[in-house]
């Protein structure tokens, strides 16, 4: 008699636990596009403007140095016939040194731009991740992914919360500025 009561009771209890597991909330997934945030957010636009200004400044310096090298080359060509062999070799060496300096300057400026861009991108990325974490907790998201990094091939528009993140980021950026 005891066995006939215990078996159904265990089955009923097991069924209750199984039903509650199947009744769990549906996963809420969000997706953001960091690329779109860089293009449309206030901070992204300021970053692009600053990087463009810095690039123009560095290109101006490079062009000035390039002009000096061209002028030296033209002067050497004009004076080549009247210069002594020793003076001519000295000027050619100076010209090669200036050309090498120009190449090094170009390389240094390229590296400087990459470092500046990475620094600014990392700061924006950190800010966006903080905002996404806050939004995720506040709105009950199970998962928020970045579109490009996650390799998303298709996502419904309902899952894209990029505009919401941009709106929040713009307000946060305006307060901090």
Coordinates of C-alpha atoms in Angstrom, one line a residue:
X1 CA 0.0 0.0 0.0
X2 CA 2.8 2.4 0.9
X3 CA 4.5 1.7 -2.4
X4 CA 1.4 2.5 -4.4
X5 CA 1.1 5.9 -2.7
X6 CA 4.8 6.9 -2.9
X7 CA 5.2 6.3 -6.6
X8 CA 2.4 8.6 -7.8
X9 CA 3.5 11.2 -5.2
X10 CA 7.0 11.2 -6.6
X11 CA 5.7 11.4 -10.2
X12 CA 3.5 14.4 -9.3
X13 CA 6.4 16.2 -7.6
X14 CA 8.7 15.5 -10.5
X15 CA 6.0 16.8 -12.9
X16 CA 5.7 20.0 -10.9
X17 CA 9.4 20.7 -11.2
X18 CA 9.5 19.8 -14.9
X19 CA 6.6 22.2 -15.6
X20 CA 8.2 25.1 -13.8
X21 CA 11.4 24.6 -15.9
X22 CA 9.4 24.7 -19.1
X23 CA 7.6 27.9 -17.9
X24 CA 10.9 29.9 -17.7
X25 CA 10.9 33.3 -19.3
X26 CA 11.7 33.7 -22.9
X27 CA 15.3 34.8 -23.6
X28 CA 15.5 38.5 -24.5
X29 CA 18.4 39.2 -26.9
X30 CA 19.6 42.6 -28.1
X31 CA 22.1 43.5 -30.7
X32 CA 24.2 46.7 -31.3
X33 CA 26.2 47.9 -34.2
X34 CA 29.4 49.6 -33.0
X35 CA 30.0 50.8 -36.5
X36 CA 26.7 52.7 -36.6
X37 CA 27.4 54.1 -33.1
X38 CA 30.7 55.5 -34.3
X39 CA 29.0 57.1 -37.3
X40 CA 25.9 58.5 -35.6
X41 CA 26.7 59.2 -32.0
X42 CA 28.0 62.6 -30.8
X43 CA 31.2 61.1 -29.4
X44 CA 31.8 59.2 -32.7
X45 CA 31.3 62.4 -34.8
X46 CA 33.6 64.4 -32.5
X47 CA 36.2 61.6 -32.7
X48 CA 36.0 61.6 -36.5
X49 CA 36.3 65.4 -36.6
X50 CA 39.3 65.4 -34.3
X51 CA 41.1 62.6 -36.2
X52 CA 40.5 64.4 -39.5
X53 CA 41.9 67.6 -38.1
X54 CA 45.0 65.8 -36.7
X55 CA 45.4 64.0 -40.1
X56 CA 45.3 67.3 -41.9
X57 CA 47.8 68.8 -39.6
X58 CA 50.2 65.9 -40.0
X59 CA 49.7 65.9 -43.8
X60 CA 50.5 69.6 -43.9
X61 CA 53.8 69.0 -42.1
X62 CA 54.6 66.1 -44.4
X63 CA 53.9 68.2 -47.5
X64 CA 56.1 71.0 -46.2
X65 CA 59.0 68.6 -45.7
X66 CA 58.3 67.0 -49.1
X67 CA 58.5 70.4 -50.7
X68 CA 61.9 71.0 -49.0
X69 CA 63.2 67.7 -50.4
X70 CA 61.9 68.6 -53.9
X71 CA 63.5 72.0 -53.7
X72 CA 66.8 70.5 -52.6
X73 CA 66.6 68.1 -55.5
X74 CA 65.8 70.8 -58.0
X75 CA 68.6 73.0 -56.6
X76 CA 71.0 70.1 -56.9
X77 CA 70.1 69.5 -60.5
X78 CA 70.5 73.2 -61.4
X79 CA 73.9 73.4 -59.7
X80 CA 75.2 70.0 -60.6
X81 CA 77.4 71.3 -63.5
X82 CA 79.1 74.0 -61.5
X83 CA 79.6 72.1 -58.2
X84 CA 82.8 70.2 -57.5
X85 CA 82.6 66.4 -57.3
X86 CA 83.1 66.6 -53.6
X87 CA 80.3 69.2 -53.0
X88 CA 78.0 67.3 -55.4
X89 CA 78.4 64.1 -53.4
X90 CA 77.8 66.0 -50.1
X91 CA 74.6 67.5 -51.5
X92 CA 73.4 64.2 -52.8
X93 CA 74.1 62.7 -49.3
X94 CA 72.1 65.5 -47.7
X95 CA 69.3 64.9 -50.1
X96 CA 69.2 61.2 -49.4
X97 CA 69.2 61.9 -45.6
X98 CA 66.3 64.3 -46.0
X99 CA 64.4 61.8 -48.1
X100 CA 65.0 59.1 -45.4
X101 CA 63.9 61.6 -42.8
X102 CA 60.7 62.2 -44.8
X103 CA 60.0 58.4 -45.0
X104 CA 60.6 58.0 -41.2
X105 CA 58.4 61.1 -40.5
X106 CA 55.6 59.5 -42.7
X107 CA 55.9 56.2 -40.8
X108 CA 55.9 58.0 -37.4
X109 CA 52.8 60.0 -38.3
X110 CA 51.0 56.9 -39.6
X111 CA 51.8 55.2 -36.3
X112 CA 50.7 58.2 -34.3
X113 CA 47.4 58.3 -36.1
X114 CA 46.8 54.6 -35.5
X115 CA 47.6 55.0 -31.8
X116 CA 45.3 58.0 -31.4
X117 CA 42.5 56.3 -33.3
X118 CA 42.8 53.1 -31.2
X119 CA 42.8 55.1 -28.0
X120 CA 39.7 57.0 -28.9
X121 CA 37.9 53.9 -30.2
X122 CA 38.7 52.0 -27.0
X123 CA 37.3 54.8 -24.9
X124 CA 34.1 54.9 -27.0
X125 CA 33.8 51.1 -26.9
X126 CA 34.2 51.1 -23.1
X127 CA 31.5 53.7 -22.8
X128 CA 29.2 51.8 -25.1
X129 CA 29.7 48.6 -23.2
X130 CA 28.9 50.3 -19.9
X131 CA 25.7 51.7 -21.4
X132 CA 24.8 48.3 -22.9
X133 CA 25.3 46.7 -19.5
X134 CA 23.1 49.3 -17.8
X135 CA 20.4 49.0 -20.5
X136 CA 20.6 45.2 -20.4
X137 CA 20.1 45.0 -16.6
X138 CA 17.4 47.7 -16.6
X139 CA 15.4 46.2 -19.5
X140 CA 15.9 42.5 -18.7
X141 CA 18.0 41.4 -21.6
X142 CA 19.5 37.9 -21.4
X143 CA 22.2 38.7 -24.0
X144 CA 23.4 41.8 -25.9
X145 CA 25.8 41.1 -28.8
X146 CA 27.8 43.3 -31.1
X147 CA 26.8 42.8 -34.7
X148 CA 30.2 42.5 -36.5
X149 CA 32.2 40.8 -33.7
X150 CA 29.5 38.2 -33.1
X151 CA 29.4 37.4 -36.8
X152 CA 25.7 38.0 -37.0
X153 CA 24.4 37.2 -40.5
X154 CA 20.8 38.1 -39.8
X155 CA 18.9 39.6 -37.0
X156 CA 15.4 40.9 -36.8
X157 CA 15.0 44.7 -36.4
X158 CA 13.3 44.2 -33.1
X159 CA 16.6 42.9 -31.6
X160 CA 18.7 45.9 -32.8
X161 CA 19.0 48.3 -29.8
X162 CA 21.7 50.4 -31.5
X163 CA 19.5 53.5 -31.7
X164 CA 18.6 53.2 -28.0
X165 CA 22.3 52.9 -27.1
X166 CA 23.1 55.9 -29.3
X167 CA 20.4 58.0 -27.6
X168 CA 21.7 57.0 -24.2
X169 CA 25.3 57.6 -25.2
X170 CA 24.6 61.0 -26.6
X171 CA 22.8 62.1 -23.4
X172 CA 25.7 60.7 -21.3
X173 CA 28.3 62.3 -23.5
X174 CA 26.5 65.7 -23.4
X175 CA 26.4 65.5 -19.6
X176 CA 30.1 64.7 -19.3
X177 CA 31.2 67.4 -21.7

